[in-house]
Amino acid sequence: MDQLPYIVFGSPIIDGDARAAVDKTLSSAWIGTGPRVHELEEKFALLAGSRFALATSSCTAALHLAMVASGVGPGDEVITTPMTFCATANAIIHTGATPVFVDCQLDTMTIDPAAIAAAITPRTRAILPVHFAGRPAPMDAIEAIARKHSLLVVEDAAHGIECEFKGKKIGSLSPLTCFSFYATKNMTTAEGGMITTNDEELARKIKIWGLHGMSADAWTRFSDQGYRHYDVIFPGFKYNLTDLAASVGLTQLPKLGHWLARRERIWARYQEALAGLPLSLPAPPAADTVHARHLYTVLVRDDARVSRDELMTRMHRRGIGTGVHYRALHVEPYYRERWGFRPEQFPNAFAIGEHTVSLPLTPKLSDAEVERIIAALNEILG
Ligand SMILES: *Cc1c(COP(=O)(O)O)cnc(C)c1O
């Protein structure tokens, strides 16, 4: 049996800085939502080029809050892609609105603007693009459609902290952009998220909806400024991030650029080393964009010796964890049954979902580990 340690898919770097920051927060008077969260919000807004950044307990919470704060509700339709994680569509459904899937493009795996335009009805309220795998969605085309039909744009940037589109940071473009700090994401606080916006009124609403509908947060109530009363003005949710989590995130923000460079090198090595195998490799990023290199996803072609699932089993036996991002949402039982979708309705998303596998891509991987992954793929597929 292989004596080498298992390569855990999506394993994050947790270094001495993160450990020291958690220790310091634990030793302070405050571990809940307080000064570290506020500091993370300020620094994240600077990074994203947005006026406001509001921390949340997850990107799922961020997406739900974005929908609620902008008044999306029953009777509304929100257009999104089936090539995403279920949280994207569930955030729409939780408001009582209807998720309207449109297909993605086969090469970029991001939402197809022509399909968005074709799906607009008088009930359409918003478009929810996903920066899939870290590749920016075609925001110029999406913005043009939104402007023409007066639609809201909410971006799912769970994969896209480092993304840029035509010289602009993702997070600065749309009314609302949602980020994830989940354990496998490019920046992680174990669980956590962020919403960016340039709209002061939306920022205020998100803050209140995200903390019980209360007009002042706990730090404002209990800090050394003295106790202050609050009013409950909405029936809100509890979606706040903790200082404990934020203190980890604060140590990672300055390292994201360095980590992205490492991700880019691993990506380039895969592209070169896997070119001869029966795999469809990811398209190069479009000019004028920064790809966040969150996932390296390949399609196992039909002429390969093994299926996608068999490939994953054999990689696992060699001590290498892989992932599937994603089986198309419209074929998952809930969406298929409740919303009546058929697999062939979105052929690109369906084909990707049946053939895709994600290889490990984190800055934590050593060169030797990357070569081990390549050698395993050569053995299985070559
Ligand atoms: C991870 C992810 C989410 C949800 O993020 P959480 O922080 O885990 O709630 C939403 N959308 C996409 C595309 C994701 O990958």
CSV table of C-alpha atoms and ligand atoms in Angstrom, one decimal:
chain,number,residue,atom,x,y,z
A,1,MET,CA,0.0,0.0,0.0
A,2,ASP,CA,1.0,3.6,-0.6
A,3,GLN,CA,2.9,5.0,2.4
A,4,LEU,CA,2.6,8.6,1.2
A,5,PRO,CA,0.1,10.8,3.1
A,6,TYR,CA,-3.4,11.1,1.7
A,7,ILE,CA,-3.8,14.3,-0.4
A,8,VAL,CA,-7.0,15.8,1.0
A,9,PHE,CA,-9.0,17.7,-1.7
A,10,GLY,CA,-9.2,21.4,-0.9
A,11,SER,CA,-7.1,21.3,2.2
A,12,PRO,CA,-6.3,24.9,3.3
A,13,ILE,CA,-3.1,26.4,4.6
A,14,ILE,CA,-3.5,27.2,8.3
A,15,ASP,CA,-0.2,28.7,9.4
A,16,GLY,CA,1.4,30.1,12.5
A,17,ASP,CA,-0.1,33.6,11.8
A,18,ALA,CA,-3.6,32.1,11.8
A,19,ARG,CA,-3.0,30.2,15.0
A,20,ALA,CA,-1.5,33.2,16.8
A,21,ALA,CA,-4.4,35.4,15.7
A,22,VAL,CA,-7.0,32.9,17.0
A,23,ASP,CA,-5.1,32.7,20.3
A,24,LYS,CA,-5.0,36.5,20.6
A,25,THR,CA,-8.7,36.8,20.0
A,26,LEU,CA,-9.5,33.9,22.4
A,27,SER,CA,-7.5,35.8,25.1
A,28,SER,CA,-9.3,39.1,24.4
A,29,ALA,CA,-12.5,40.2,26.0
A,30,TRP,CA,-14.5,39.5,22.9
A,31,ILE,CA,-14.9,36.5,20.6
A,32,GLY,CA,-18.3,37.2,19.0
A,33,THR,CA,-18.9,39.8,16.3
A,34,GLY,CA,-16.7,42.8,17.1
A,35,PRO,CA,-13.6,44.6,16.3
A,36,ARG,CA,-11.9,41.8,14.2
A,37,VAL,CA,-15.1,41.5,12.0
A,38,HIS,CA,-15.2,45.2,11.5
A,39,GLU,CA,-11.5,45.2,10.6
A,40,LEU,CA,-12.0,42.4,8.1
A,41,GLU,CA,-15.0,44.2,6.5
A,42,GLU,CA,-12.9,47.3,6.0
A,43,LYS,CA,-9.9,45.5,4.5
A,44,PHE,CA,-12.2,43.3,2.3
A,45,ALA,CA,-13.9,46.4,0.9
A,46,LEU,CA,-10.5,47.8,0.0
A,47,LEU,CA,-9.5,44.6,-1.7
A,48,ALA,CA,-12.8,44.3,-3.6
A,49,GLY,CA,-12.9,48.0,-4.5
A,50,SER,CA,-16.4,48.4,-3.0
A,51,ARG,CA,-17.8,51.0,-0.7
A,52,PHE,CA,-19.1,48.5,1.8
A,53,ALA,CA,-18.3,44.9,2.8
A,54,LEU,CA,-20.6,43.0,5.3
A,55,ALA,CA,-19.4,39.8,6.9
A,56,THR,CA,-21.7,36.8,7.2
A,57,SER,CA,-21.6,33.4,8.6
A,58,SER,CA,-21.4,31.8,5.1
A,59,CYS,CA,-21.8,32.6,1.4
A,60,THR,CA,-25.2,30.8,1.6
A,61,ALA,CA,-26.3,33.3,4.2
A,62,ALA,CA,-24.8,36.1,2.1
A,63,LEU,CA,-26.8,35.0,-1.0
A,64,HIS,CA,-30.0,34.7,1.0
A,65,LEU,CA,-29.5,38.2,2.6
A,66,ALA,CA,-28.7,39.7,-0.8
A,67,MET,CA,-32.0,38.4,-2.1
A,68,VAL,CA,-34.0,39.5,1.0
A,69,ALA,CA,-32.5,42.9,1.3
A,70,SER,CA,-33.2,43.7,-2.3
A,71,GLY,CA,-36.8,42.7,-1.9
A,72,VAL,CA,-36.8,39.5,-4.1
A,73,GLY,CA,-39.9,37.4,-3.1
A,74,PRO,CA,-42.9,35.4,-4.2
A,75,GLY,CA,-43.9,35.9,-7.8
A,76,ASP,CA,-40.3,37.0,-8.8
A,77,GLU,CA,-38.1,35.0,-11.1
A,78,VAL,CA,-34.3,34.9,-10.7
A,79,ILE,CA,-32.2,33.6,-13.6
A,80,THR,CA,-29.2,31.5,-12.7
A,81,THR,CA,-27.0,28.6,-13.9
A,82,PRO,CA,-27.5,24.9,-13.1
A,83,MET,CA,-23.7,24.5,-13.1
A,84,THR,CA,-23.2,25.6,-9.5
A,85,PHE,CA,-23.5,24.6,-5.9
A,86,CYS,CA,-27.1,24.1,-4.6
A,87,ALA,CA,-26.8,27.1,-2.2
A,88,THR,CA,-27.0,29.5,-5.2
A,89,ALA,CA,-30.5,28.2,-6.2
A,90,ASN,CA,-31.7,27.6,-2.7
A,91,ALA,CA,-31.1,31.3,-1.8
A,92,ILE,CA,-33.6,32.1,-4.5
A,93,ILE,CA,-36.1,29.5,-3.3
A,94,HIS,CA,-35.9,30.5,0.3
A,95,THR,CA,-37.3,34.0,-0.6
A,96,GLY,CA,-40.3,32.3,-2.3
A,97,ALA,CA,-39.1,33.4,-5.7
A,98,THR,CA,-38.7,31.0,-8.7
A,99,PRO,CA,-35.2,29.8,-9.8
A,100,VAL,CA,-35.0,30.0,-13.6
A,101,PHE,CA,-32.1,27.9,-14.8
A,102,VAL,CA,-30.4,28.7,-18.2
A,103,ASP,CA,-27.5,26.7,-19.6
A,104,CYS,CA,-23.8,27.5,-19.2
A,105,GLN,CA,-21.3,27.6,-22.0
A,106,LEU,CA,-19.4,24.3,-22.6
A,107,ASP,CA,-15.9,25.8,-22.7
A,108,THR,CA,-16.1,28.4,-19.9
A,109,MET,CA,-18.8,26.6,-17.8
A,110,THR,CA,-20.2,30.1,-16.9
A,111,ILE,CA,-23.7,31.2,-17.6
A,112,ASP,CA,-24.6,31.9,-21.3
A,113,PRO,CA,-25.7,35.5,-21.8
A,114,ALA,CA,-27.8,34.6,-24.9
A,115,ALA,CA,-29.7,32.1,-22.8
A,116,ILE,CA,-30.3,34.7,-20.1
A,117,ALA,CA,-31.7,37.1,-22.7
A,118,ALA,CA,-34.0,34.4,-24.0
A,119,ALA,CA,-35.3,33.5,-20.5
A,120,ILE,CA,-36.5,37.0,-19.5
A,121,THR,CA,-40.2,37.4,-18.7
A,122,PRO,CA,-42.2,40.2,-17.1
A,123,ARG,CA,-41.6,38.5,-13.7
A,124,THR,CA,-37.8,38.4,-14.0
A,125,ARG,CA,-36.3,40.4,-11.1
A,126,ALA,CA,-32.6,39.4,-11.0
A,127,ILE,CA,-29.7,37.6,-12.6
A,128,LEU,CA,-27.4,35.5,-10.4
A,129,PRO,CA,-24.2,34.6,-12.3
A,130,VAL,CA,-21.5,32.4,-10.8
A,131,HIS,CA,-17.8,32.9,-11.3
A,132,PHE,CA,-17.4,29.2,-11.9
A,133,ALA,CA,-14.1,27.7,-10.7
A,134,GLY,CA,-12.8,31.2,-10.4
A,135,ARG,CA,-13.4,32.2,-14.0
A,136,PRO,CA,-15.3,35.5,-14.2
A,137,ALA,CA,-18.7,35.2,-15.8
A,138,PRO,CA,-19.2,37.5,-18.9
A,139,MET,CA,-20.2,40.5,-16.8
A,140,ASP,CA,-20.3,43.1,-19.6
A,141,ALA,CA,-22.9,41.1,-21.5
A,142,ILE,CA,-24.8,40.4,-18.2
A,143,GLU,CA,-24.8,44.0,-17.2
A,144,ALA,CA,-26.0,45.1,-20.6
A,145,ILE,CA,-29.0,42.7,-20.3
A,146,ALA,CA,-29.7,43.9,-16.8
A,147,ARG,CA,-29.6,47.5,-17.8
A,148,LYS,CA,-31.9,47.0,-20.7
A,149,HIS,CA,-34.5,45.2,-18.6
A,150,SER,CA,-33.9,47.0,-15.3
A,151,LEU,CA,-32.9,43.8,-13.5
A,152,LEU,CA,-30.8,43.4,-10.3
A,153,VAL,CA,-27.5,41.6,-10.6
A,154,VAL,CA,-26.3,39.5,-7.6
A,155,GLU,CA,-23.0,37.8,-8.2
A,156,ASP,CA,-22.1,34.4,-6.6
A,157,ALA,CA,-18.3,34.9,-6.2
A,158,ALA,CA,-17.8,32.0,-3.8
A,159,HIS,CA,-15.0,30.9,-6.2
A,160,GLY,CA,-13.9,34.3,-7.1
A,161,ILE,CA,-12.2,36.4,-4.4
A,162,GLU,CA,-9.2,37.2,-6.7
A,163,CYS,CA,-11.3,37.6,-9.9
A,164,GLU,CA,-11.1,40.7,-12.1
A,165,PHE,CA,-13.1,41.5,-15.2
A,166,LYS,CA,-11.7,44.0,-17.7
A,167,GLY,CA,-9.6,45.7,-15.1
A,168,LYS,CA,-12.2,45.8,-12.4
A,169,LYS,CA,-12.3,43.7,-9.2
A,170,ILE,CA,-15.2,41.4,-8.8
A,171,GLY,CA,-17.1,42.9,-5.9
A,172,SER,CA,-17.0,46.4,-7.3
A,173,LEU,CA,-19.3,45.9,-10.3
A,174,SER,CA,-22.8,44.8,-9.3
A,175,PRO,CA,-25.2,46.0,-6.7
A,176,LEU,CA,-24.4,42.9,-4.6
A,177,THR,CA,-21.6,40.3,-4.7
A,178,CYS,CA,-21.3,37.3,-2.3
A,179,PHE,CA,-18.1,35.6,-1.3
A,180,SER,CA,-17.4,32.4,0.7
A,181,PHE,CA,-14.8,31.6,3.3
A,182,TYR,CA,-15.8,27.9,3.5
A,183,ALA,CA,-13.0,25.4,4.4
A,184,THR,CA,-12.1,24.6,0.8
A,185,LYS,CA,-12.3,28.1,-0.7
A,186,ASN,CA,-9.3,30.3,-1.7
A,187,MET,CA,-9.6,32.2,1.6
A,188,THR,CA,-11.1,30.4,4.6
A,189,THR,CA,-12.3,31.1,8.1
A,190,ALA,CA,-13.7,27.5,8.3
A,191,GLU,CA,-17.2,29.0,7.8
A,192,GLY,CA,-17.8,32.5,6.7
A,193,GLY,CA,-18.8,34.9,3.9
A,194,MET,CA,-18.9,38.5,2.8
A,195,ILE,CA,-21.3,40.7,0.8
A,196,THR,CA,-19.9,43.7,-1.1
A,197,THR,CA,-22.0,46.6,-2.3
A,198,ASN,CA,-21.7,50.3,-3.3
A,199,ASP,CA,-25.2,51.0,-2.2
A,200,GLU,CA,-25.5,52.5,1.3
A,201,GLU,CA,-29.1,51.7,1.7
A,202,LEU,CA,-28.6,48.0,0.8
A,203,ALA,CA,-25.6,47.9,3.2
A,204,ARG,CA,-27.8,49.2,6.0
A,205,LYS,CA,-30.6,46.7,5.3
A,206,ILE,CA,-28.2,43.7,5.0
A,207,LYS,CA,-26.7,44.6,8.4
A,208,ILE,CA,-30.0,44.7,10.0
A,209,TRP,CA,-31.6,41.7,8.2
A,210,GLY,CA,-28.4,39.7,9.1
A,211,LEU,CA,-28.7,40.2,12.8
A,212,HIS,CA,-32.2,39.5,14.0
A,213,GLY,CA,-33.5,42.7,12.4
A,214,MET,CA,-31.9,44.7,15.3
A,215,SER,CA,-30.8,48.3,14.8
A,216,ALA,CA,-27.5,47.9,16.7
A,217,ASP,CA,-25.1,45.0,16.9
A,218,ALA,CA,-23.8,43.4,20.1
A,219,TRP,CA,-20.4,45.1,20.0
A,220,THR,CA,-22.2,48.4,19.7
A,221,ARG,CA,-24.4,47.5,22.7
A,222,PHE,CA,-21.7,46.1,25.0
A,223,SER,CA,-18.4,47.8,24.0
A,224,ASP,CA,-16.5,50.3,26.1
A,225,GLN,CA,-18.8,53.0,24.6
A,226,GLY,CA,-21.4,52.0,27.3
A,227,TYR,CA,-24.7,50.1,26.9
A,228,ARG,CA,-27.1,51.2,24.2
A,229,HIS,CA,-30.7,50.1,23.5
A,230,TYR,CA,-31.6,48.6,20.2
A,231,ASP,CA,-34.9,48.4,18.3
A,232,VAL,CA,-36.1,45.4,16.3
A,233,ILE,CA,-37.3,46.7,13.0
A,234,PHE,CA,-37.4,43.5,10.8
A,235,PRO,CA,-37.9,39.8,11.5
A,236,GLY,CA,-34.3,39.2,10.7
A,237,PHE,CA,-31.9,36.2,10.5
A,238,LYS,CA,-28.7,35.4,12.5
A,239,TYR,CA,-26.0,35.4,9.9
A,240,ASN,CA,-23.1,37.2,11.6
A,241,LEU,CA,-19.4,36.2,11.5
A,242,THR,CA,-17.4,35.8,14.7
A,243,ASP,CA,-14.2,37.6,15.7
A,244,LEU,CA,-12.6,34.2,16.1
A,245,ALA,CA,-13.2,33.4,12.4
A,246,ALA,CA,-12.4,37.0,11.2
A,247,SER,CA,-9.1,36.9,13.0
A,248,VAL,CA,-8.1,33.9,10.8
A,249,GLY,CA,-9.3,35.7,7.6
A,250,LEU,CA,-7.3,38.8,8.5
A,251,THR,CA,-4.1,36.8,8.4
A,252,GLN,CA,-5.0,35.4,4.9
A,253,LEU,CA,-6.0,38.6,3.1
A,254,PRO,CA,-2.4,39.7,2.6
A,255,LYS,CA,-1.3,36.3,1.4
A,256,LEU,CA,-4.0,35.8,-1.4
A,257,GLY,CA,-1.8,37.3,-4.1
A,258,HIS,CA,1.1,35.0,-3.3
A,259,TRP,CA,-1.2,32.0,-3.0
A,260,LEU,CA,-2.8,32.8,-6.4
A,261,ALA,CA,0.6,32.8,-8.0
A,262,ARG,CA,1.2,29.3,-6.6
A,263,ARG,CA,-2.3,28.2,-7.9
A,264,GLU,CA,-1.4,29.6,-11.3
A,265,ARG,CA,1.9,27.6,-11.4
A,266,ILE,CA,0.1,24.3,-10.5
A,267,TRP,CA,-2.6,25.0,-13.0
A,268,ALA,CA,0.0,25.6,-15.8
A,269,ARG,CA,1.8,22.4,-14.8
A,270,TYR,CA,-1.4,20.4,-15.1
A,271,GLN,CA,-2.2,21.9,-18.5
A,272,GLU,CA,1.2,20.9,-19.8
A,273,ALA,CA,1.4,17.5,-18.2
A,274,LEU,CA,-2.1,16.3,-18.9
A,275,ALA,CA,-2.4,17.4,-22.6
A,276,GLY,CA,-1.9,13.9,-24.0
A,277,LEU,CA,-4.6,12.2,-21.9
A,278,PRO,CA,-8.2,11.6,-22.9
A,279,LEU,CA,-9.3,14.6,-20.9
A,280,SER,CA,-10.8,18.0,-21.9
A,281,LEU,CA,-8.7,20.5,-20.1
A,282,PRO,CA,-10.0,23.9,-19.0
A,283,ALA,CA,-10.0,26.7,-21.5
A,284,PRO,CA,-7.4,29.4,-20.9
A,285,PRO,CA,-8.8,32.5,-19.1
A,286,ALA,CA,-10.1,35.3,-21.4
A,287,ALA,CA,-7.8,38.2,-22.0
A,288,ASP,CA,-8.5,41.2,-19.6
A,289,THR,CA,-9.6,38.9,-16.8
A,290,VAL,CA,-8.0,37.5,-13.7
A,291,HIS,CA,-9.1,33.9,-13.1
A,292,ALA,CA,-9.0,33.1,-9.3
A,293,ARG,CA,-7.9,29.4,-10.0
A,294,HIS,CA,-10.2,28.1,-7.4
A,295,LEU,CA,-10.8,24.8,-9.1
A,296,TYR,CA,-9.0,22.8,-11.8
A,297,THR,CA,-11.8,20.9,-13.5
A,298,VAL,CA,-11.2,18.4,-16.4
A,299,LEU,CA,-13.8,16.4,-18.3
A,300,VAL,CA,-13.2,12.7,-18.7
A,301,ARG,CA,-13.8,12.1,-22.4
A,302,ASP,CA,-15.9,9.1,-23.6
A,303,ASP,CA,-12.8,7.6,-25.3
A,304,ALA,CA,-11.0,7.3,-21.9
A,305,ARG,CA,-10.4,3.7,-20.5
A,306,VAL,CA,-12.4,4.5,-17.4
A,307,SER,CA,-15.5,6.5,-16.4
A,308,ARG,CA,-15.3,9.7,-14.3
A,309,ASP,CA,-16.5,7.8,-11.2
A,310,GLU,CA,-14.0,4.9,-11.8
A,311,LEU,CA,-11.2,7.5,-12.2
A,312,MET,CA,-12.1,9.0,-8.8
A,313,THR,CA,-12.1,5.6,-7.1
A,314,ARG,CA,-8.7,4.7,-8.5
A,315,MET,CA,-7.3,8.1,-7.5
A,316,HIS,CA,-8.6,7.6,-4.0
A,317,ARG,CA,-6.9,4.2,-3.9
A,318,ARG,CA,-3.7,6.0,-4.7
A,319,GLY,CA,-4.2,8.3,-1.8
A,320,ILE,CA,-5.5,11.3,-3.8
A,321,GLY,CA,-8.8,13.0,-3.1
A,322,THR,CA,-10.7,14.6,-6.0
A,323,GLY,CA,-14.1,16.4,-6.2
A,324,VAL,CA,-17.1,16.9,-8.6
A,325,HIS,CA,-18.0,20.5,-9.3
A,326,TYR,CA,-20.8,19.9,-10.0
A,327,ARG,CA,-23.5,17.4,-11.1
A,328,ALA,CA,-25.9,19.9,-12.8
A,329,LEU,CA,-28.4,21.2,-10.3
A,330,HIS,CA,-31.4,20.6,-12.5
A,331,VAL,CA,-31.0,16.8,-12.4
A,332,GLU,CA,-30.8,16.7,-8.6
A,333,PRO,CA,-34.0,15.1,-7.3
A,334,TYR,CA,-35.5,18.1,-5.6
A,335,TYR,CA,-35.1,20.5,-8.5
A,336,ARG,CA,-36.1,17.9,-11.1
A,337,GLU,CA,-39.2,16.9,-9.2
A,338,ARG,CA,-40.4,20.3,-7.8
A,339,TRP,CA,-39.5,22.4,-10.9
A,340,GLY,CA,-40.0,19.8,-13.6
A,341,PHE,CA,-36.6,20.0,-15.2
A,342,ARG,CA,-35.3,17.4,-17.7
A,343,PRO,CA,-31.6,16.5,-18.1
A,344,GLU,CA,-31.5,17.5,-21.8
A,345,GLN,CA,-33.0,20.9,-21.1
A,346,PHE,CA,-29.5,22.3,-20.3
A,347,PRO,CA,-27.2,20.0,-22.3
A,348,ASN,CA,-24.0,21.7,-21.5
A,349,ALA,CA,-24.5,21.7,-17.8
A,350,PHE,CA,-25.7,18.1,-17.9
A,351,ALA,CA,-22.7,17.0,-20.0
A,352,ILE,CA,-20.2,18.7,-17.7
A,353,GLY,CA,-21.9,17.3,-14.6
A,354,GLU,CA,-21.6,13.7,-16.0
A,355,HIS,CA,-17.9,14.0,-17.0
A,356,THR,CA,-16.2,16.5,-14.7
A,357,VAL,CA,-13.7,15.9,-12.0
A,358,SER,CA,-11.7,18.4,-10.0
A,359,LEU,CA,-8.0,17.8,-9.2
A,360,PRO,CA,-6.4,19.1,-6.0
A,361,LEU,CA,-5.4,22.8,-6.5
A,362,THR,CA,-4.3,24.5,-3.4
A,363,PRO,CA,-1.1,26.5,-2.6
A,364,LYS,CA,-0.5,23.9,0.1
A,365,LEU,CA,0.4,21.2,-2.5
A,366,SER,CA,4.1,20.6,-2.9
A,367,ASP,CA,5.7,20.1,-6.3
A,368,ALA,CA,6.2,16.4,-5.4
A,369,GLU,CA,2.5,16.1,-4.6
A,370,VAL,CA,1.5,17.7,-8.0
A,371,GLU,CA,3.8,15.2,-9.8
A,372,ARG,CA,2.2,12.3,-7.8
A,373,ILE,CA,-1.2,13.4,-9.0
A,374,ILE,CA,0.0,13.6,-12.6
A,375,ALA,CA,1.7,10.2,-12.4
A,376,ALA,CA,-1.5,8.7,-11.0
A,377,LEU,CA,-3.6,10.1,-13.9
A,378,ASN,CA,-1.0,8.8,-16.4
A,379,GLU,CA,-1.2,5.3,-14.9
A,380,ILE,CA,-5.0,5.2,-14.9
A,381,LEU,CA,-5.6,6.9,-18.2
A,382,GLY,CA,-2.4,6.7,-20.2
B,1,LIG,C1,-19.2,27.2,-1.5
B,1,LIG,C2,-20.2,27.8,-2.4
B,1,LIG,C3,-21.4,28.4,-1.9
B,1,LIG,C4,-21.7,28.4,-0.5
B,1,LIG,O1,-20.7,28.9,0.3
B,1,LIG,P1,-20.8,28.6,1.9
B,1,LIG,O2,-19.8,29.7,2.4
B,1,LIG,O3,-20.3,27.2,2.1
B,1,LIG,O4,-22.2,28.9,2.3
B,1,LIG,C5,-22.2,29.1,-2.8
B,1,LIG,N1,-22.0,29.0,-4.2
B,1,LIG,C6,-20.9,28.4,-4.7
B,1,LIG,C7,-20.7,28.4,-6.1
B,1,LIG,C8,-20.0,27.7,-3.8
B,1,LIG,O5,-19.0,27.0,-4.3
